[in-house]
Amino acid sequence: MPLYSSQDLIHGIVQECHSQFKRLPRHGKPLKRSNGQSEWTILAGIVLATPVPTNGSTRHDDGGDTEGVGITDQREAVSWEIECISLATGSKCLPKSKQSPRGDLVNDCHAEILARRGFNRWCLMEMKASIDNPGDTRNKFKYIGDQGLASEGKWPLFQLVHPESQFHLYVSQAPCGDATTASLALAQTEESRKAFLNGRDTNSQMHTRTQEEHVAQTLDQQHLQGAGSKHQRETTENEDACPLSKQPRTEPPSPPGSHRVHSGTSSTSAACDHVLGFRRGRVDYDSVGVLRTKPGRVDSEPTASMSCSDKIARWNILGLCSALVAPFLQPIYLHSIITRELFDVAALKRSLYERIDQCHCFPALDESSKVNRRFYQPHPIEIHESSLPFEFSKEVVTIQAGEDGTTSPPVASSSSILWIASEPSKPEVLANGCKAGASAKQPIQPKAQSQVCKANMFRTSVNLWKSLPESTLSKLDQYDTLRRVLSLPESESDTGMDGATYGKWKRLAVDYNAAKESLLNGVFRNWIKGDDALERFNIHGDHPSK
C-alpha cells in the first residue's frame, strides 16, 4: 500500500481513488454515444488510512495542495498507509414504484451510496476472514468475542486491528441535496433554465394535478407491486435542471408534525426543537438547510430516496455501518470528505454537520448501556477541496466536448460501477438496480443481483453470524432470535432462516435502531420512511407465509 505524509494525505486519497478507477475494466465507464454526445459520471471512494507511528510527529491540516477545514490539532503520524476499500460511480436511482419487495435490486445507485454499501460488505467479509484465518497479518479486524466485555455478552464482537485508523470519503462532485442546490442554481446556463421551465410547463399541461401532488401521492403508496422485468425498472435522471437562481434563504425548522413522512413514536427520544424542513427534489431550490429527496428530471417519476447530503449527515450520527454490521462493531465515522466540483465549504459544513449539531433529541444513556457515550451523537467531519480533476466528471467532459466541437451537451451515464477491496476481481456494472445485461423479460436471477443488494447483504450477514462460536452467541442479548433464525439446536420447532425476514434481522442491531428511531422522531422527523413491505423477504428472497 502506498505511503503518504500527513501533509500529502488528502492528495494521496484522491490519487488512490483515481488510480483504482483506471485499473478497472472499460466496461461500464462513460463513453461517447453514436449521436456524438459524451457521457459523464460521479466517482466516490471510501479510503482506509492507517498511521505509521512516529513519536513526536505533528499532523498538518492543510492537506497538501488542497483547501481544508480541520477539526482538531491532534498529534498524528508522519506517514499513512492508504487503501481504497470501496469505489463506485453513478448518479441514478429507482423510483419507488420500481423497487423490489424481494431485496434483489439496489434502489440508490448514486456513487456515494454505492461506495458506502460496498464499505459495509467489506466490513462483513473482512470480519469473516478474521474468524476463518485469525493469524493472517493482512486482517483488518480482530475477533474479541472471547475476551473482555465481549465474553460477557457485551458489544462489540470485533474491532479494527489498528483502532487509530481513519476512513475518508472522496466524491468527485459535492453530494446532491442541500450541499449543492444553491451551487447548481448559480452554475446553470440560460439554456438549461429555459429547458427546466419549458419542461415544467409541459408537465403541468399533461397532468391535471401538479407535480408536487403527483409526487406526494406516489410516495404515500403503502402497497407496492414487485418490480418485474428490467424493462420496467426505469430510473430517474440526475440532470442539472433547476429554476433561475435567487439569493438562497435558510429554511426555519419545521414545527413538529408539519409534514407526515415518518410515522411512529419513541418512548426514549426527548422532544426535538430542531426539526429540519422538507422539500422534494429541487422544489424551492433557494431554501437551504432542509431535507430533500434526490433531484430528478421534471418529467421523470418521483423517487423516495433521500439526497446524498441528507444520508451523509445521517452517517455522521449513526456511523457508516448499517444495521447489518452494527451488531458486530462500534460505530465507524468518516474523518473527512474530499470533493472538487460544486465545492462550497459553507454549504458542505452546513449540510453535513452544522444543521444536525444543535439536535438535542437523543436521550441520555444510562449506566447499563453498552454504547459508549461518544457514539450515536453528531460527529464533526473535516472538509477538503481537491485540486485533481476526475477524467469523467461533468466539468471535464463538458470542456472536452467544447474543444471537440460537439454541440450536444454531455449526459449522465446510465451505468454504475462498484468495486470492493475484499473481492477485487469482481467489479460490477449496474443498470436499473441490477447487473448490466440482465434479461429484460425475466425476473431478476441470483447471478444478476448485485453483491450489495439487500438480499445478498442479508446472506453475508447471516454467514458471519454462523461463523461465531455458540459459546459467544449464547451470552448475547439477541441469542433467542439468533438461535431461532440460525437453526441452532434447541428445539424441533425452530423455523430457521425460511421464517426470518430481512426486516427482523436488522432489528438485531438494538442500539443502532434505538438511535435511528430517536433521529427519525427528532431532527430528521421529515425523513421519508422506507416501506416495511419491501423488507419482508427471507434469505431466499421469498415472502414467508403469514
Coordinates of N, CA, C and O in Angstrom, one line a residue, residues 22-152:
K22 N -8.8 3.8 -12.8 CA -8.1 3.5 -14.0 C -7.8 2.0 -14.2 O -7.8 1.5 -15.3
R23 N -7.6 1.3 -13.1 CA -7.3 -0.1 -13.1 C -8.5 -1.0 -13.5 O -8.4 -2.2 -13.8
L24 N -9.7 -0.4 -13.4 CA -10.9 -1.2 -13.6 C -11.1 -1.4 -15.2 O -10.7 -0.6 -16.0
P25 N -11.8 -2.5 -15.5 CA -12.1 -2.7 -17.0 C -12.9 -1.6 -17.6 O -13.5 -0.8 -16.9
R26 N -12.8 -1.4 -18.9 CA -13.5 -0.4 -19.6 C -15.0 -0.4 -19.5 O -15.7 0.6 -19.5
H27 N -15.5 -1.6 -19.4 CA -17.0 -1.9 -19.3 C -17.7 -1.1 -18.2 O -17.2 -1.1 -17.1
G28 N -18.7 -0.3 -18.6 CA -19.4 0.5 -17.6 C -19.0 1.9 -17.4 O -19.7 2.7 -16.8
K29 N -17.8 2.2 -18.0 CA -17.3 3.6 -17.9 C -18.0 4.5 -18.9 O -18.4 4.0 -19.9
P30 N -18.0 5.8 -18.7 CA -18.7 6.7 -19.6 C -18.0 6.6 -21.0 O -16.8 6.3 -21.1
L31 N -18.8 6.8 -22.0 CA -18.4 6.7 -23.4 C -19.0 7.8 -24.2 O -19.8 8.6 -23.8
K32 N -18.6 7.8 -25.5 CA -19.3 8.7 -26.4 C -20.3 8.0 -27.2 O -20.0 7.0 -27.9
R33 N -21.5 8.5 -27.2 CA -22.6 7.8 -27.8 C -22.6 8.0 -29.4 O -21.9 8.9 -29.9
S34 N -23.4 7.2 -30.0 CA -23.4 7.2 -31.5 C -23.8 8.6 -32.1 O -23.4 8.9 -33.2
N35 N -24.6 9.3 -31.3 CA -25.0 10.7 -31.8 C -24.0 11.8 -31.4 O -24.3 12.9 -31.6
G36 N -22.9 11.4 -30.9 CA -21.8 12.3 -30.6 C -21.8 12.8 -29.2 O -20.9 13.5 -28.8
Q37 N -22.9 12.5 -28.4 CA -22.9 13.0 -27.0 C -21.9 12.2 -26.2 O -21.8 11.0 -26.3
S38 N -21.3 12.9 -25.3 CA -20.3 12.3 -24.3 C -21.1 12.1 -23.0 O -21.9 12.8 -22.6
E39 N -20.7 11.0 -22.3 CA -21.2 10.7 -21.0 C -20.3 11.2 -19.9 O -19.1 11.2 -20.1
W40 N -20.9 11.5 -18.8 CA -20.1 11.8 -17.6 C -20.7 11.1 -16.4 O -21.8 10.5 -16.5
T41 N -19.9 11.0 -15.3 CA -20.4 10.3 -14.1 C -19.7 10.9 -12.9 O -18.9 11.8 -13.0
I42 N -20.1 10.4 -11.7 CA -19.6 10.9 -10.5 C -18.8 9.7 -9.9 O -19.3 8.6 -9.9
L43 N -17.6 9.9 -9.3 CA -16.8 8.9 -8.7 C -16.8 9.1 -7.2 O -16.6 10.3 -6.7
A44 N -16.9 8.1 -6.4 CA -16.8 8.1 -5.0 C -16.0 7.0 -4.5 O -16.1 5.8 -5.0
G45 N -15.2 7.2 -3.5 CA -14.5 6.1 -2.9 C -14.3 6.3 -1.4 O -14.2 7.4 -0.9
I46 N -14.3 5.2 -0.6 CA -14.1 5.2 0.8 C -12.7 4.6 1.0 O -12.4 3.5 0.5
V47 N -11.8 5.4 1.7 CA -10.4 5.0 1.8 C -10.0 4.8 3.2 O -10.4 5.7 4.1
L48 N -9.3 3.8 3.5 CA -8.8 3.5 4.9 C -7.4 4.0 5.0 O -6.5 3.7 4.1
A49 N -7.2 4.9 6.0 CA -5.8 5.4 6.2 C -5.3 5.0 7.5 O -6.0 5.2 8.6
T50 N -4.2 4.3 7.5 CA -3.6 3.7 8.7 C -2.3 4.4 9.0 O -1.4 4.4 8.2
P51 N -2.2 4.9 10.2 CA -0.9 5.6 10.6 C 0.3 4.7 10.8 O 0.1 3.6 11.3
V52 N 1.4 5.2 10.4 CA 2.7 4.5 10.7 C 3.3 5.3 11.8 O 3.8 6.5 11.5
P53 N 3.3 4.8 13.0 CA 3.6 5.7 14.2 C 5.1 6.2 14.1 O 6.0 5.5 13.7
T54 N 5.2 7.5 14.5 CA 6.5 8.1 14.6 C 6.3 9.1 15.8 O 5.5 10.0 15.8
N55 N 7.1 8.8 16.9 CA 7.0 9.6 18.1 C 7.3 11.1 17.8 O 8.2 11.4 17.1
G56 N 6.5 11.9 18.4 CA 6.7 13.4 18.3 C 6.3 14.0 17.0 O 6.5 15.2 16.8
S57 N 5.6 13.3 16.1 CA 5.2 13.9 14.9 C 3.9 14.7 15.1 O 3.2 14.5 16.0
T58 N 3.8 15.7 14.2 CA 2.6 16.6 14.3 C 1.9 16.6 13.0 O 2.5 16.7 11.9
R59 N 0.6 16.5 13.1 CA -0.3 16.4 11.9 C -0.5 17.8 11.3 O -0.6 18.8 12.0
H60 N -0.5 17.9 10.0 CA -0.8 19.2 9.3 C -2.2 19.1 8.7 O -2.6 18.1 8.1
D61 N -2.9 20.2 8.8 CA -4.3 20.2 8.4 C -4.5 20.8 7.0 O -5.6 20.9 6.6
D62 N -3.4 21.2 6.4 CA -3.6 21.9 5.1 C -3.8 20.9 3.9 O -4.2 21.4 2.8
G63 N -3.6 19.6 4.2 CA -3.9 18.6 3.1 C -3.1 18.8 1.8 O -3.6 18.6 0.7
G64 N -1.9 19.3 2.0 CA -1.1 19.4 0.7 C -1.6 20.5 -0.2 O -1.7 21.7 0.2
D65 N -2.0 20.1 -1.4 CA -2.4 21.1 -2.4 C -3.9 21.2 -2.3 O -4.6 21.7 -3.3
T66 N -4.5 20.9 -1.2 CA -6.0 21.0 -1.0 C -6.3 22.2 0.0 O -5.5 22.6 0.8
E67 N -7.5 22.6 -0.2 CA -8.0 23.6 0.8 C -8.9 23.0 1.8 O -9.9 22.4 1.5
G68 N -8.5 23.0 3.1 CA -9.2 22.1 4.1 C -9.7 22.9 5.2 O -9.3 24.0 5.5
V69 N -10.7 22.3 5.8 CA -11.3 22.8 7.1 C -11.1 21.7 8.1 O -11.7 20.7 8.1
G70 N -10.1 22.0 9.0 CA -9.8 21.0 10.0 C -10.6 21.0 11.3 O -11.4 22.0 11.5
I71 N -10.6 20.0 12.1 CA -11.4 19.9 13.3 C -10.5 20.0 14.6 O -10.8 20.8 15.4
T72 N -9.4 19.3 14.6 CA -8.6 19.2 15.8 C -7.2 19.4 15.4 O -6.7 19.2 14.3
D73 N -6.4 19.7 16.4 CA -4.9 19.9 16.2 C -4.2 18.7 16.9 O -3.3 18.9 17.7
Q74 N -4.7 17.5 16.6 CA -4.2 16.3 17.3 C -2.8 15.9 16.7 O -2.5 16.2 15.6
R75 N -2.0 15.2 17.5 CA -0.8 14.7 17.1 C -1.0 13.4 16.3 O -1.7 12.5 16.8
E76 N -0.4 13.3 15.1 CA -0.6 12.1 14.3 C 0.7 11.7 13.7 O 1.8 12.3 13.9
A77 N 0.7 10.6 13.0 CA 1.8 10.0 12.3 C 2.3 10.9 11.2 O 1.5 11.5 10.5
V78 N 3.6 10.8 10.9 CA 4.1 11.5 9.7 C 3.6 10.8 8.4 O 3.3 11.4 7.4
S79 N 3.6 9.4 8.5 CA 3.2 8.7 7.3 C 1.9 7.9 7.5 O 1.6 7.5 8.6
W80 N 1.2 7.7 6.4 CA 0.0 7.0 6.4 C 0.0 6.0 5.3 O 0.3 6.3 4.1
E81 N -0.5 4.7 5.6 CA -0.7 3.7 4.6 C -2.2 3.9 4.1 O -3.1 4.0 5.0
I82 N -2.5 4.0 2.9 CA -3.8 4.2 2.4 C -4.2 3.1 1.5 O -3.4 2.6 0.7
E83 N -5.5 2.8 1.6 CA -6.1 1.7 0.8 C -7.5 2.0 0.4 O -8.3 2.3 1.3
C84 N -7.8 2.1 -0.8 CA -9.2 2.2 -1.3 C -10.0 0.9 -1.0 O -9.6 -0.1 -1.6
I85 N -11.0 1.0 -0.2 CA -11.7 -0.3 0.1 C -13.0 -0.4 -0.6 O -13.6 -1.5 -0.7
S86 N -13.5 0.7 -1.1 CA -14.8 0.6 -1.9 C -14.8 1.8 -2.8 O -14.6 2.9 -2.5
L87 N -15.1 1.5 -4.1 CA -15.1 2.5 -5.1 C -16.4 2.4 -6.0 O -16.8 1.2 -6.3
A88 N -17.0 3.5 -6.3 CA -18.3 3.4 -7.1 C -18.4 4.6 -8.0 O -17.9 5.7 -7.7
T89 N -19.2 4.4 -9.1 CA -19.6 5.6 -9.9 C -21.1 5.5 -10.0 O -21.8 4.5 -9.7
G90 N -21.8 6.6 -10.4 CA -23.2 6.6 -10.7 C -23.9 7.8 -10.2 O -23.5 8.6 -9.3
S91 N -25.1 8.1 -10.8 CA -25.9 9.2 -10.5 C -27.4 8.9 -10.7 O -28.2 9.8 -10.9
K92 N -27.8 7.6 -10.6 CA -29.1 7.2 -10.8 C -29.8 6.5 -9.6 O -29.1 6.0 -8.7
C93 N -31.1 6.5 -9.5 CA -31.8 5.8 -8.5 C -33.2 5.4 -9.0 O -33.7 6.0 -10.0
L94 N -33.7 4.3 -8.5 CA -35.0 3.8 -8.9 C -36.1 4.6 -8.3 O -36.1 5.0 -7.1
P95 N -37.2 4.9 -9.1 CA -38.4 5.5 -8.5 C -39.0 4.4 -7.6 O -38.8 3.2 -7.7
K96 N -39.8 4.9 -6.6 CA -40.4 4.0 -5.6 C -41.2 2.9 -6.2 O -41.2 1.7 -5.7
S97 N -41.9 3.2 -7.3 CA -42.8 2.1 -7.8 C -42.1 1.0 -8.5 O -42.6 -0.1 -8.8
K98 N -40.8 1.2 -8.7 CA -39.9 0.1 -9.3 C -39.1 -0.6 -8.3 O -38.3 -1.5 -8.7
Q99 N -39.2 -0.3 -7.1 CA -38.4 -1.0 -6.0 C -39.0 -2.4 -5.8 O -40.2 -2.6 -6.0
S100 N -38.1 -3.3 -5.5 CA -38.5 -4.7 -5.4 C -38.8 -5.2 -4.0 O -38.0 -4.8 -3.1
P101 N -39.8 -6.0 -3.8 CA -40.1 -6.5 -2.4 C -39.2 -7.7 -2.1 O -39.4 -8.3 -1.0
R102 N -38.4 -8.1 -3.0 CA -37.5 -9.3 -2.8 C -36.1 -8.9 -2.4 O -35.2 -9.8 -2.3
G103 N -35.8 -7.7 -2.4 CA -34.4 -7.2 -2.0 C -33.4 -7.5 -3.0 O -32.2 -7.5 -2.7
D104 N -33.8 -7.7 -4.3 CA -32.8 -8.1 -5.3 C -32.4 -7.0 -6.2 O -31.6 -7.2 -7.2
L105 N -32.8 -5.7 -5.9 CA -32.4 -4.6 -6.6 C -31.7 -3.6 -5.7 O -32.1 -3.5 -4.5
V106 N -30.8 -2.8 -6.2 CA -30.2 -1.7 -5.4 C -31.0 -0.4 -5.8 O -31.0 0.0 -7.0
N107 N -31.6 0.2 -4.8 CA -32.5 1.3 -5.1 C -31.8 2.6 -5.5 O -32.2 3.3 -6.3
D108 N -30.7 2.8 -4.7 CA -30.0 4.1 -4.9 C -28.6 3.8 -5.4 O -27.7 3.2 -4.7
C109 N -28.3 4.2 -6.6 CA -27.0 3.9 -7.2 C -26.2 5.2 -7.4 O -25.4 5.3 -8.3
H110 N -26.4 6.2 -6.6 CA -25.5 7.4 -6.6 C -24.2 6.9 -6.0 O -24.2 6.0 -5.1
A111 N -23.1 7.4 -6.5 CA -21.8 6.9 -6.2 C -21.5 6.8 -4.7 O -21.0 5.8 -4.2
E112 N -21.8 7.9 -4.0 CA -21.6 7.9 -2.5 C -22.3 6.7 -1.8 O -21.7 6.1 -0.9
I113 N -23.5 6.5 -2.2 CA -24.3 5.5 -1.5 C -23.8 4.1 -1.9 O -23.8 3.2 -1.0
L114 N -23.5 3.9 -3.2 CA -22.9 2.6 -3.5 C -21.6 2.3 -2.8 O -21.3 1.2 -2.4
A115 N -20.8 3.4 -2.7 CA -19.5 3.2 -2.0 C -19.7 2.8 -0.5 O -19.0 2.0 0.0
R116 N -20.7 3.4 0.1 CA -21.0 3.0 1.5 C -21.5 1.6 1.6 O -21.2 0.9 2.5
R117 N -22.4 1.2 0.7 CA -22.8 -0.2 0.7 C -21.6 -1.1 0.5 O -21.6 -2.2 1.1
G118 N -20.7 -0.8 -0.4 CA -19.5 -1.5 -0.6 C -18.7 -1.6 0.7 O -18.1 -2.6 1.0
F119 N -18.6 -0.5 1.4 CA -17.9 -0.5 2.7 C -18.5 -1.5 3.7 O -17.8 -2.2 4.4
N120 N -19.8 -1.5 3.7 CA -20.5 -2.4 4.7 C -20.2 -3.9 4.3 O -20.0 -4.8 5.2
R121 N -20.2 -4.2 3.0 CA -19.9 -5.6 2.6 C -18.5 -5.9 2.9 O -18.1 -7.0 3.4
W122 N -17.6 -4.9 2.7 CA -16.2 -5.1 3.0 C -16.0 -5.4 4.5 O -15.3 -6.3 4.9
C123 N -16.7 -4.7 5.4 CA -16.7 -5.0 6.8 C -17.1 -6.4 7.1 O -16.4 -7.2 7.8
L124 N -18.2 -6.9 6.6 CA -18.7 -8.2 6.8 C -17.7 -9.3 6.3 O -17.4 -10.3 7.0
M125 N -17.2 -9.1 5.1 CA -16.2 -10.0 4.5 C -14.9 -10.1 5.3 O -14.4 -11.2 5.5
E126 N -14.4 -8.9 5.7 CA -13.2 -8.9 6.4 C -13.3 -9.4 7.8 O -12.4 -10.1 8.4
M127 N -14.4 -9.2 8.5 CA -14.7 -9.8 9.8 C -14.7 -11.3 9.7 O -14.2 -12.1 10.5
K128 N -15.4 -11.8 8.6 CA -15.5 -13.3 8.4 C -14.1 -13.8 8.2 O -13.7 -14.9 8.7
A129 N -13.2 -13.1 7.4 CA -11.8 -13.5 7.2 C -11.0 -13.6 8.5 O -10.2 -14.5 8.6
S130 N -11.3 -12.7 9.4 CA -10.5 -12.8 10.7 C -10.9 -13.9 11.5 O -10.2 -14.4 12.4
I131 N -12.2 -14.5 11.3 CA -12.6 -15.7 12.0 C -12.0 -16.9 11.3 O -11.5 -17.8 12.0
D132 N -12.0 -16.9 10.0 CA -11.5 -18.1 9.3 C -10.0 -18.2 9.3 O -9.5 -19.3 9.4
N133 N -9.3 -17.1 9.3 CA -7.8 -17.1 9.3 C -7.3 -16.1 10.4 O -6.8 -15.0 10.0
P134 N -7.5 -16.4 11.7 CA -7.1 -15.4 12.7 C -5.7 -15.0 12.7 O -5.4 -13.9 13.2
G135 N -4.8 -15.8 12.2 CA -3.4 -15.4 12.2 C -2.9 -14.7 11.0 O -1.7 -14.3 11.0
D136 N -3.7 -14.4 10.1 CA -3.3 -13.7 8.9 C -3.0 -12.2 9.2 O -3.8 -11.5 9.7
T137 N -1.8 -11.8 8.8 CA -1.3 -10.5 9.1 C -2.0 -9.4 8.3 O -1.9 -8.2 8.6
R138 N -2.7 -9.8 7.2 CA -3.5 -8.9 6.4 C -4.9 -8.5 6.9 O -5.5 -7.7 6.4
N139 N -5.2 -9.2 8.0 CA -6.6 -9.0 8.6 C -6.7 -7.5 9.0 O -5.8 -6.9 9.6
K140 N -7.9 -7.0 8.7 CA -8.2 -5.6 9.1 C -9.0 -5.5 10.4 O -9.0 -4.5 11.1
F141 N -9.6 -6.6 10.8 CA -10.4 -6.7 12.1 C -9.8 -7.9 12.9 O -9.2 -8.8 12.3
K142 N -10.1 -7.8 14.2 CA -9.8 -9.0 15.0 C -11.0 -9.3 15.9 O -11.7 -8.4 16.3
Y143 N -11.2 -10.6 16.1 CA -12.4 -11.1 16.9 C -12.0 -11.0 18.3 O -11.0 -11.5 18.8
I144 N -12.9 -10.3 19.1 CA -12.7 -10.1 20.5 C -13.9 -10.7 21.3 O -14.1 -10.3 22.5
G145 N -14.7 -11.5 20.7 CA -15.9 -12.1 21.3 C -15.6 -13.0 22.4 O -16.5 -13.4 23.2
D146 N -14.3 -13.5 22.5 CA -14.0 -14.4 23.6 C -13.1 -13.8 24.7 O -12.5 -14.4 25.5
Q147 N -13.1 -12.4 24.7 CA -12.3 -11.8 25.7 C -13.0 -10.5 26.2 O -13.8 -9.9 25.6
G148 N -12.6 -10.1 27.4 CA -13.1 -8.8 28.0 C -14.6 -8.7 28.1 O -15.3 -9.7 28.4
L149 N -15.1 -7.6 27.8 CA -16.6 -7.4 27.9 C -17.4 -8.2 26.9 O -18.5 -8.7 27.2
A150 N -16.8 -8.5 25.7 CA -17.5 -9.3 24.7 C -17.7 -10.7 25.2 O -18.7 -11.3 24.9
S151 N -16.8 -11.2 26.1 CA -17.0 -12.6 26.6 C -18.2 -12.6 27.6 O -18.7 -13.7 27.9
E152 N -18.6 -11.5 28.0 CA -19.8 -11.4 28.9 C -21.1 -11.0 28.2 O -22.1 -10.7 28.8

